Amino acid sequence: MSEKDHYSEEGRPQHVNINNNVQAKIQNPLYGIPRETLLAQVEEFARERGMEDMTLLLQKGALLAQNPKQFESIPDLDESDKAIIRRETTHKWSQPRDLYLTVVICSLAAAVQGWDQTGSNGANLSFPQEFNITTEPGNPNADTNQWIIGLINAGPYIASCLLGCWLTDPLNHYFGRRGTLFFCGIFCIFSVIGQGLAQTWPQLFVCRLLLGLGMGPKATTSPVFAAENTPASIRGGLVMSWQMWTAFGILLGFSANLALHGMGRIAWRLELGSAFIPAVPLTIGIYFCPESPRWLMKKGRYHAAYKSFCRLRNSELQAARDLYIFVVMIAQQMCGINIIAFYSSSIFVAAGYSSKQALLASWGFGLVNWLFAFPAVWTIDTFGRRNLLLFTFPNMAWTLLAAGFSFYLPESSSVRVPLIAFFIFLFAAFYSPGEGPVPFTYSAEVFPLTHREMGMSWAVATCLFWASVLSLTFPRLIAAFGSVGAFGFYAGMNVAALVMIFLFMPETKQRTLEELDYVFAVPTSRHASYQVSEFLPYFIRRWILFQRSATLKPLYNFDEVESITVYEKGAGH
């Protein structure tokens, strides 16, 4: 349904169109429903679903979901119930073991993604010699070989964006979130081992295409799985662990490249093949996690969804509350970082480093990328997704530009290579708490349950398509434009992205997945108009002219919201 029914205090239904929310009104779906009506609806639901033994618990959960801020005055809740809800606010990171196990498994999936990205980084230094596709000056086939190397590096991303990501919907439909991640783990184990055993470059390319069939659904499903299982108050901090542990996987990949560099002709095989290691515990551990309760409810398995919620929440009351609020919603709506990750060793060699020095510098990049992901755990749910991007993108642009300009220094200069490395490291420090974690967290939040798999597939396929384009074209791009031109091109892309984020990206922090249906129903044109006509003048008056009297008219109307999250000033901007 495109409209959600609510009741005024007089009992008259009110409607909010979640396809075109022109009033920017964010509502709790239970807002204004009379107590007796709500209890009768819960009783009917319990009877229809064969959950009569849970009727009283579901009724308490529904009352709590309707008035989360006034739980102290709900007579149906006893003191032990109220103590649980108080603790939910005062100890928001105190969560069940199974919830953190889910996050750990999703983090392993991210580490697999990161290690797979950087295995080819070190291998780029030696597999071209193995397969006679070198690109040194004077080689008559250098131009063709540059495209072949780019094609091999792009292989997983070509397969992911063209097929892998689009397998997400049928895989999730038939096997659930856990079954999909198990499928991905199998592909990420055996295709990676196949890379290490390849005897020709076409064999290596085919193995990397097969790897993409595992990477695509994994990148699509893992953030959704984490987002659906975590409470709204800490969802951003936990879901963004995808980026933090992708960065950790990148660091592990660089560490493996460095450790295996001295293994002679088989070094590149070991560098590529070692990425199977984190995929093994992922494949085994996924079935120790509870299935997504939202997916189970989508399949009509409400008893199983309740049991899953009980494993993911601290009490049966919280499980009943979240079950019923989601039931209501279902009933009503049935940047250039990859170039550094793929080619940093080649970039550092071009700048003047030896192979081992280049691998060591790449390892340093991986370490910075991982360490600077940690601040986002706390800032993504407080500072916000949108604000993190608006702060980090301009800094990413100037650091890439500075890294490119450093190539103008004479090769004999002792500061040339250290400056290039410094600005690349600084770029990673700005990337990791912003552009790194936000896109996957954001993409996992924005799509409604009815088509979350396909929506996330589209988002990840878009991301991996451009990753394939970047990795495919970079060898020729740097040959045609030079290092300065290539880095300048990606700096310009960051500036373009900054403008689009400012105009078109709403904030999603501390909102439930269901409330976000209302946020994204606000027309894009209204959001862009607000940023230009209201927010930008306010920002100039307040933070450039330092006029303390400047005030900002809010975009969203939260007057009728009784969210289980805490509304913070500015969250709706």
XYZ file of C-alpha atoms in Angstrom:
573
model
C 0.000 0.000 0.000
C 1.231 3.514 -0.731
C -0.601 5.174 2.115
C -0.340 4.373 5.820
C -3.371 4.828 8.021
C -3.183 6.620 11.362
C -5.824 7.791 13.772
C -6.296 11.234 15.255
C -7.373 11.674 18.850
C -10.949 11.895 17.572
C -10.540 8.539 15.838
C -10.489 9.941 12.298
C -7.966 8.228 10.034
C -5.080 10.313 8.702
C -2.944 9.325 5.755
C 0.713 9.765 4.932
C 1.663 8.824 1.387
C 4.974 6.967 1.641
C 5.574 7.325 -2.100
C 5.229 11.119 -2.082
C 5.476 12.507 1.464
C 5.201 16.166 0.444
C 4.483 17.275 4.037
C 7.742 15.631 5.243
C 5.779 14.131 8.134
C 7.490 11.256 9.962
C 5.035 9.068 11.883
C 4.895 6.038 14.102
C 2.409 3.670 12.395
C 0.658 3.099 15.741
C 0.327 6.818 16.480
C -3.124 7.863 17.689
C -4.757 4.416 17.643
C -7.100 4.161 20.678
C -5.923 1.720 23.351
C -8.868 -0.671 23.051
C -8.601 -0.703 19.270
C -4.904 -1.494 19.439
C -5.373 -4.317 21.962
C -8.153 -5.796 19.819
C -5.917 -5.654 16.731
C -3.133 -7.470 18.592
C -5.550 -10.132 19.818
C -6.790 -10.695 16.277
C -3.222 -10.945 14.971
C -2.287 -13.484 17.657
C -5.351 -15.578 16.840
C -4.677 -15.516 13.088
C -1.041 -16.538 13.554
C -1.655 -19.229 16.173
C 0.142 -17.207 18.859
C -2.710 -17.010 21.398
C -0.378 -18.068 24.227
C 1.587 -14.863 23.619
C -1.358 -12.467 23.399
C -0.670 -10.599 26.649
C 3.035 -10.255 25.861
C 2.273 -9.004 22.334
C -0.233 -6.508 23.729
C 2.379 -5.122 26.124
C 4.840 -4.941 23.232
C 2.328 -3.075 21.065
C 1.575 -0.542 23.815
C 5.280 -0.001 24.309
C 5.853 0.408 20.551
C 3.026 2.960 20.417
C 4.348 5.102 23.302
C 8.055 4.307 23.787
C 8.858 7.614 25.503
C 5.974 7.273 27.981
C 6.670 3.688 28.999
C 6.855 4.691 32.670
C 3.129 5.543 32.591
C 1.941 2.352 30.846
C 0.025 0.445 33.566
C 0.425 -2.916 31.822
C 4.204 -2.870 32.371
C 5.516 -4.025 35.729
C 8.677 -2.716 37.346
C 10.890 -5.414 35.840
C 9.596 -4.524 32.358
C 10.331 -0.846 32.932
C 13.828 -1.631 34.223
C 14.590 -3.464 30.969
C 13.443 -0.501 28.864
C 15.400 1.971 31.010
C 18.533 -0.107 30.513
C 17.917 -0.060 26.771
C 18.641 3.683 26.867
C 21.339 3.809 29.534
C 23.308 0.769 28.300
C 22.661 0.759 24.559
C 25.787 -1.306 23.809
C 24.727 -4.049 26.225
C 23.321 -6.503 23.699
C 22.925 -10.312 23.522
C 25.801 -12.525 22.480
C 23.960 -13.699 19.347
C 23.616 -10.115 18.113
C 27.352 -9.576 18.387
C 27.970 -12.990 16.811
C 25.948 -11.828 13.808
C 28.070 -8.695 13.589
C 31.275 -10.765 13.881
C 30.199 -13.044 11.018
C 29.278 -10.046 8.854
C 32.674 -8.570 9.740
C 34.347 -11.767 8.553
C 32.455 -11.398 5.271
C 33.878 -7.885 5.011
C 37.407 -9.100 5.781
C 37.088 -11.620 2.945
C 36.085 -8.760 0.642
C 39.087 -6.678 1.667
C 41.630 -9.492 1.384
C 40.286 -10.437 -2.050
C 40.827 -6.826 -3.176
C 44.467 -6.618 -2.142
C 45.692 -10.086 -3.138
C 45.980 -8.827 -6.706
C 47.832 -5.713 -5.511
C 51.031 -7.607 -4.712
C 50.469 -10.164 -7.463
C 50.489 -7.336 -10.038
C 54.239 -7.064 -9.509
C 54.967 -10.613 -10.720
C 52.132 -12.460 -12.484
C 52.548 -10.387 -15.709
C 56.053 -11.876 -16.021
C 54.686 -15.394 -15.392
C 52.165 -15.070 -18.235
C 54.348 -12.920 -20.550
C 52.004 -9.911 -20.448
C 54.527 -7.326 -19.258
C 54.132 -3.603 -19.959
C 57.699 -2.326 -19.887
C 58.673 0.405 -22.395
C 59.702 -1.048 -25.732
C 57.402 -4.053 -25.569
C 55.357 -3.962 -28.807
C 52.382 -5.509 -26.974
C 52.530 -3.127 -24.012
C 49.233 -1.386 -24.825
C 47.359 -4.680 -25.187
C 48.950 -6.089 -22.058
C 47.880 -3.041 -20.057
C 44.266 -3.809 -20.959
C 44.734 -7.518 -20.106
C 46.147 -6.706 -16.654
C 43.292 -4.277 -16.072
C 40.796 -6.919 -17.216
C 42.213 -9.512 -14.815
C 42.079 -7.078 -11.909
C 38.546 -6.027 -12.851
C 37.303 -9.612 -13.208
C 35.553 -10.014 -9.819
C 33.847 -6.639 -10.183
C 32.699 -7.309 -13.742
C 31.106 -10.582 -12.617
C 29.665 -8.982 -9.480
C 27.961 -6.055 -11.185
C 26.713 -8.012 -14.214
C 25.562 -11.194 -12.460
C 26.658 -11.674 -8.833
C 24.686 -8.820 -7.300
C 21.570 -9.786 -9.241
C 21.713 -13.303 -7.797
C 21.006 -11.725 -4.421
C 17.235 -11.646 -4.804
C 16.679 -15.299 -5.811
C 19.297 -16.514 -3.327
C 17.713 -14.563 -0.464
C 14.232 -15.578 -1.568
C 14.930 -19.304 -1.438
C 17.748 -19.600 1.114
C 17.465 -16.560 3.391
C 20.263 -14.276 4.538
C 22.281 -17.091 6.110
C 21.981 -19.433 3.126
C 23.082 -16.667 0.773
C 26.203 -15.956 2.818
C 26.984 -19.698 2.927
C 26.741 -19.786 -0.886
C 29.101 -16.796 -1.083
C 31.581 -18.412 1.303
C 31.862 -21.504 -0.929
C 32.676 -19.373 -3.982
C 35.149 -17.244 -2.012
C 37.058 -20.348 -0.922
C 37.400 -22.428 -4.083
C 37.680 -19.681 -6.696
C 40.493 -18.076 -4.711
C 42.370 -21.360 -4.467
C 41.849 -21.725 -8.223
C 43.542 -18.364 -8.803
C 46.673 -19.647 -7.102
C 46.694 -22.752 -9.329
C 46.036 -20.964 -12.665
C 48.452 -21.869 -15.499
C 47.445 -19.186 -18.035
C 46.072 -15.689 -17.755
C 42.643 -16.722 -19.176
C 42.398 -19.360 -16.394
C 43.259 -16.685 -13.834
C 40.631 -14.382 -15.338
C 37.917 -17.083 -15.201
C 38.713 -17.818 -11.540
C 38.422 -14.121 -10.743
C 35.064 -14.015 -12.540
C 33.877 -16.913 -10.335
C 35.098 -15.004 -7.289
C 32.763 -12.181 -8.329
C 29.783 -14.548 -8.028
C 30.606 -14.836 -4.337
C 31.617 -11.232 -3.740
C 28.474 -9.656 -5.224
C 25.767 -11.341 -3.108
C 28.039 -11.153 -0.059
C 28.536 -7.402 -0.324
C 24.793 -7.006 -0.873
C 23.497 -9.334 1.832
C 25.911 -8.807 4.741
C 25.029 -5.147 5.462
C 21.310 -5.921 5.088
C 21.631 -8.912 7.448
C 23.361 -6.741 10.056
C 20.950 -3.806 9.605
C 17.861 -6.007 9.985
C 19.115 -7.608 13.188
C 20.413 -4.567 15.096
C 18.455 -1.991 17.158
C 18.091 1.455 15.585
C 20.050 3.237 18.328
C 23.296 1.432 17.441
C 22.550 0.267 13.910
C 24.977 2.648 12.227
C 27.865 1.778 14.525
C 27.386 -1.961 14.004
C 26.492 -1.979 10.318
C 29.473 0.250 9.481
C 31.691 -2.547 10.790
C 31.449 -3.757 7.160
C 33.851 -0.992 6.152
C 36.042 -1.266 9.241
C 36.618 -4.971 8.690
C 36.889 -4.569 4.931
C 39.726 -2.200 5.771
C 41.108 -4.813 8.173
C 40.910 -7.410 5.381
C 42.785 -4.988 3.121
C 45.440 -4.693 5.836
C 45.628 -8.498 6.126
C 46.005 -8.715 2.353
C 48.841 -6.204 2.354
C 50.433 -8.075 5.275
C 50.242 -11.355 3.333
C 51.738 -9.660 0.262
C 54.618 -8.369 2.350
C 55.197 -11.693 4.104
C 55.074 -13.729 0.882
C 57.106 -11.329 -1.258
C 60.292 -13.373 -0.871
C 58.788 -16.685 -2.031
C 60.146 -16.368 -5.543
C 58.106 -17.309 -8.630
C 55.195 -18.690 -6.594
C 54.802 -15.509 -4.504
C 51.927 -14.174 -6.615
C 50.111 -17.523 -6.382
C 50.316 -17.497 -2.594
C 49.307 -13.823 -2.450
C 46.152 -14.507 -4.443
C 45.346 -17.881 -2.862
C 45.794 -16.835 0.782
C 42.526 -14.878 0.651
C 40.567 -18.126 1.218
C 41.587 -18.131 4.915
C 38.869 -15.810 6.373
C 36.216 -17.353 4.095
C 36.425 -20.677 5.962
C 35.136 -19.456 9.375
C 32.540 -17.320 7.546
C 31.138 -20.372 5.765
C 31.074 -22.484 8.930
C 29.958 -19.802 11.384
C 27.008 -18.321 9.513
C 24.569 -21.036 10.653
C 25.343 -20.311 14.313
C 23.646 -16.913 13.826
C 19.882 -16.333 14.065
C 18.135 -15.712 10.753
C 16.899 -12.189 10.048
C 13.486 -11.838 11.768
C 12.346 -9.399 9.078
C 13.069 -11.986 6.386
C 11.194 -14.630 8.403
C 8.170 -12.339 8.770
C 8.268 -11.605 5.068
C 7.869 -15.372 4.610
C 4.991 -15.491 7.118
C 7.046 -17.398 9.714
C 6.110 -15.296 12.731
C 6.899 -17.892 15.406
C 10.402 -18.302 13.998
C 10.755 -14.520 13.762
C 9.828 -14.155 17.430
C 12.393 -16.799 18.435
C 15.003 -14.979 16.362
C 14.126 -11.667 18.030
C 14.484 -13.334 21.446
C 18.073 -14.252 20.538
C 18.760 -10.711 19.266
C 17.157 -8.706 22.105
C 17.659 -8.686 25.860
C 14.087 -9.634 26.820
C 10.909 -11.213 25.500
C 9.146 -7.854 25.912
C 11.574 -6.158 23.523
C 11.222 -9.071 21.112
C 7.407 -8.794 21.203
C 7.566 -5.012 20.735
C 9.840 -5.215 17.700
C 7.877 -8.119 16.233
C 4.570 -6.273 16.345
C 5.842 -2.912 15.076
C 7.447 -4.657 12.090
C 4.281 -6.683 11.465
C 2.345 -3.419 11.191
C 4.822 -2.030 8.682
C 4.871 -5.201 6.555
C 1.097 -5.264 6.464
C 1.051 -1.688 5.181
C 3.741 -1.879 2.435
C 4.257 -5.528 1.515
C 35.529 7.626 -5.089
C 39.174 6.611 -6.064
C 39.922 4.399 -3.052
C 39.798 1.214 -5.131
C 42.626 2.459 -7.313
C 44.849 2.690 -4.230
C 43.660 -0.737 -3.019
C 44.237 -2.378 -6.432
C 47.324 -0.545 -7.693
C 49.083 1.138 -4.757
C 52.171 -1.071 -5.126
C 52.387 -0.186 -8.827
C 51.911 3.525 -7.988
C 54.697 3.460 -5.402
C 57.028 1.617 -7.815
C 56.305 4.307 -10.433
C 57.145 6.940 -7.821
C 60.588 5.409 -7.271
C 60.230 2.715 -4.602
C 61.638 -0.803 -4.925
C 59.140 -3.682 -4.978
C 59.592 -4.421 -1.269
C 59.422 -0.724 -0.330
C 56.228 -0.394 -2.409
C 54.656 -3.372 -0.611
C 55.658 -1.879 2.741
C 54.125 1.490 1.788
C 50.962 -0.320 0.654
C 50.856 -2.094 4.013
C 51.054 1.317 5.700
C 48.127 2.494 3.584
C 46.140 -0.562 4.680
C 46.956 0.104 8.340
C 45.833 3.747 8.125
C 42.691 2.718 6.246
C 41.750 0.276 9.021
C 42.681 2.376 12.062
C 40.789 5.451 10.880
C 37.626 3.388 10.375
C 37.233 3.098 14.169
C 36.040 6.692 14.794
C 33.011 6.045 12.593
C 31.727 3.446 15.081
C 30.844 6.335 17.415
C 30.313 9.217 14.995
C 28.032 7.544 12.450
C 25.094 7.491 14.910
C 25.856 10.892 16.481
C 27.502 13.134 13.892
C 25.431 11.381 11.216
C 25.905 9.715 7.831
C 25.361 12.860 5.768
C 27.628 15.076 7.876
C 30.468 12.542 7.748
C 30.381 12.606 3.951
C 30.117 16.394 3.737
C 33.182 16.694 5.959
C 35.372 14.015 4.388
C 34.764 14.445 0.628
C 36.404 17.866 0.249
C 39.373 16.621 2.272
C 39.629 13.532 0.068
C 39.654 15.781 -3.013
C 42.529 18.009 -1.928
C 44.662 15.116 -0.641
C 44.361 13.284 -3.986
C 45.241 16.501 -5.791
C 48.243 17.043 -3.517
C 49.419 13.447 -4.097
C 49.202 14.014 -7.847
C 51.059 17.346 -7.734
C 53.850 15.677 -5.720
C 54.800 13.780 -8.883
C 55.993 17.131 -10.297
C 58.918 17.048 -7.862
C 62.199 15.878 -9.436
C 62.870 12.159 -9.113
C 66.168 13.044 -7.448
C 64.369 14.880 -4.628
C 64.486 13.070 -1.283
C 60.985 14.298 -0.354
C 59.198 13.195 -3.546
C 58.204 9.649 -2.588
C 57.569 10.399 1.122
C 55.234 13.261 0.141
C 53.307 11.057 -2.301
C 52.950 8.381 0.392
C 51.974 10.964 3.017
C 49.114 12.411 0.963
C 47.879 8.928 -0.012
C 47.899 7.967 3.680
C 46.092 11.220 4.527
C 43.516 10.442 1.841
C 42.929 7.053 3.491
C 42.556 8.749 6.889
C 39.702 10.891 5.528
C 38.180 8.071 3.464
C 37.896 5.515 6.251
C 35.496 7.309 8.656
C 33.336 8.762 5.851
C 33.048 7.389 2.331
C 34.256 3.994 3.557
C 31.497 3.005 6.022
C 28.575 5.233 5.014
C 27.554 3.901 1.558
C 27.052 0.279 2.617
C 25.372 1.331 5.881
C 23.153 3.784 4.014
C 22.267 1.354 1.231
C 21.267 -1.286 3.780
C 18.847 1.205 5.389
C 17.096 3.024 2.588
C 15.091 0.315 0.821
C 11.761 -0.964 2.229
C 11.497 -4.631 3.174
C 9.368 -5.511 0.136
C 12.300 -4.972 -2.229
C 15.316 -4.578 0.048
C 17.273 -7.368 -1.669
C 16.842 -5.898 -5.156
C 17.462 -2.368 -3.931
C 20.676 -3.362 -2.211
C 21.645 -5.405 -5.279
C 21.262 -2.313 -7.452
C 23.340 -0.211 -5.034
C 26.167 -2.738 -4.750
C 26.101 -3.550 -8.471
C 26.515 0.154 -9.203
C 29.433 0.375 -6.782
C 31.164 -2.717 -8.163
C 30.491 -1.701 -11.766
C 32.486 1.469 -11.230
C 35.135 -0.512 -9.324
C 35.482 -2.703 -12.407
C 35.667 0.372 -14.666
C 38.368 1.950 -12.485
C 40.483 -1.191 -12.231
C 40.086 -1.929 -15.950
C 40.975 1.559 -17.165
C 43.602 2.673 -14.634
C 46.658 1.114 -16.372
C 45.723 2.906 -19.622
C 44.569 6.053 -17.822
C 47.868 6.521 -16.030
C 49.756 5.798 -19.263
C 47.704 8.414 -21.136
C 47.241 11.116 -18.463
C 50.271 10.502 -16.289
C 50.138 10.278 -12.509
C 49.206 13.942 -12.037
C 46.310 13.760 -14.493
C 44.986 10.493 -13.046
C 44.984 11.755 -9.460
C 43.486 15.072 -10.585
C 40.687 13.233 -12.382
C 39.710 11.338 -9.218
C 39.924 14.528 -7.152
C 37.390 16.096 -9.521
C 35.106 13.079 -9.101
C 35.146 13.652 -5.341
C 34.070 17.275 -5.810
C 31.172 16.177 -8.047
C 30.125 13.613 -5.431
C 30.199 16.296 -2.720
C 27.676 18.430 -4.638
C 25.339 15.468 -5.158
C 25.517 14.467 -1.476
C 24.700 17.998 -0.371
C 21.664 18.265 -2.642
C 20.156 14.797 -2.628
C 21.149 12.757 0.447
C 18.826 12.795 3.524
C 20.111 11.987 7.008
C 19.121 8.558 8.395
C 20.792 8.402 11.804
C 18.807 7.099 14.788
C 15.687 6.291 12.771
C 14.170 2.828 12.538
C 14.186 1.168 9.122
C 10.417 1.595 9.009
C 10.504 5.332 9.825
C 12.923 5.814 6.961
C 10.106 4.892 4.562
C 8.630 8.301 5.398
C 11.969 10.110 5.104
C 12.605 8.783 1.594
C 9.039 9.522 0.544
C 9.843 13.251 0.738
C 10.327 14.352 -2.908
C 13.969 14.730 -3.929
C 13.204 18.136 -5.417
C 11.924 19.362 -2.052
C 15.027 18.052 -0.282
C 17.369 19.731 -2.791
C 15.394 22.984 -2.641
C 15.604 22.968 1.164
C 19.393 22.527 1.111
C 19.859 25.477 -1.277
C 17.243 27.878 0.097
C 17.359 27.075 3.830
C 20.412 25.105 4.937
C 23.107 26.782 2.803
C 22.156 30.364 3.820
C 21.965 29.219 7.460
C 25.409 27.591 7.234
C 26.938 30.747 5.755
C 25.368 33.012 8.399
C 26.169 30.716 11.324
C 29.583 29.254 10.527
C 31.185 31.723 8.081
C 29.755 35.045 9.292
C 29.458 33.682 12.886
C 25.976 35.079 13.454
C 24.814 33.288 16.575
C 21.268 34.470 16.019
C 20.963 32.411 12.821
C 18.246 29.759 13.014
C 17.468 26.806 10.784
C 13.934 25.844 9.856
C 13.696 22.014 10.014
C 12.789 20.059 6.913
C 10.967 17.171 8.608
C 7.924 17.365 10.842
C 8.548 15.106 13.840
C 5.616 16.396 15.903
C 3.676 13.139 15.670
C 6.625 10.779 16.029
C 6.928 8.519 19.029
C 10.019 6.706 17.906
C 11.912 4.100 19.876
C 14.984 6.161 19.004
C 16.032 9.504 20.412
C 15.470 12.525 18.179
C 18.446 14.856 18.135
C 18.438 18.423 16.949
C 19.583 18.511 13.351
C 18.939 14.845 12.632
C 16.324 15.712 10.067
C 18.484 18.071 8.078
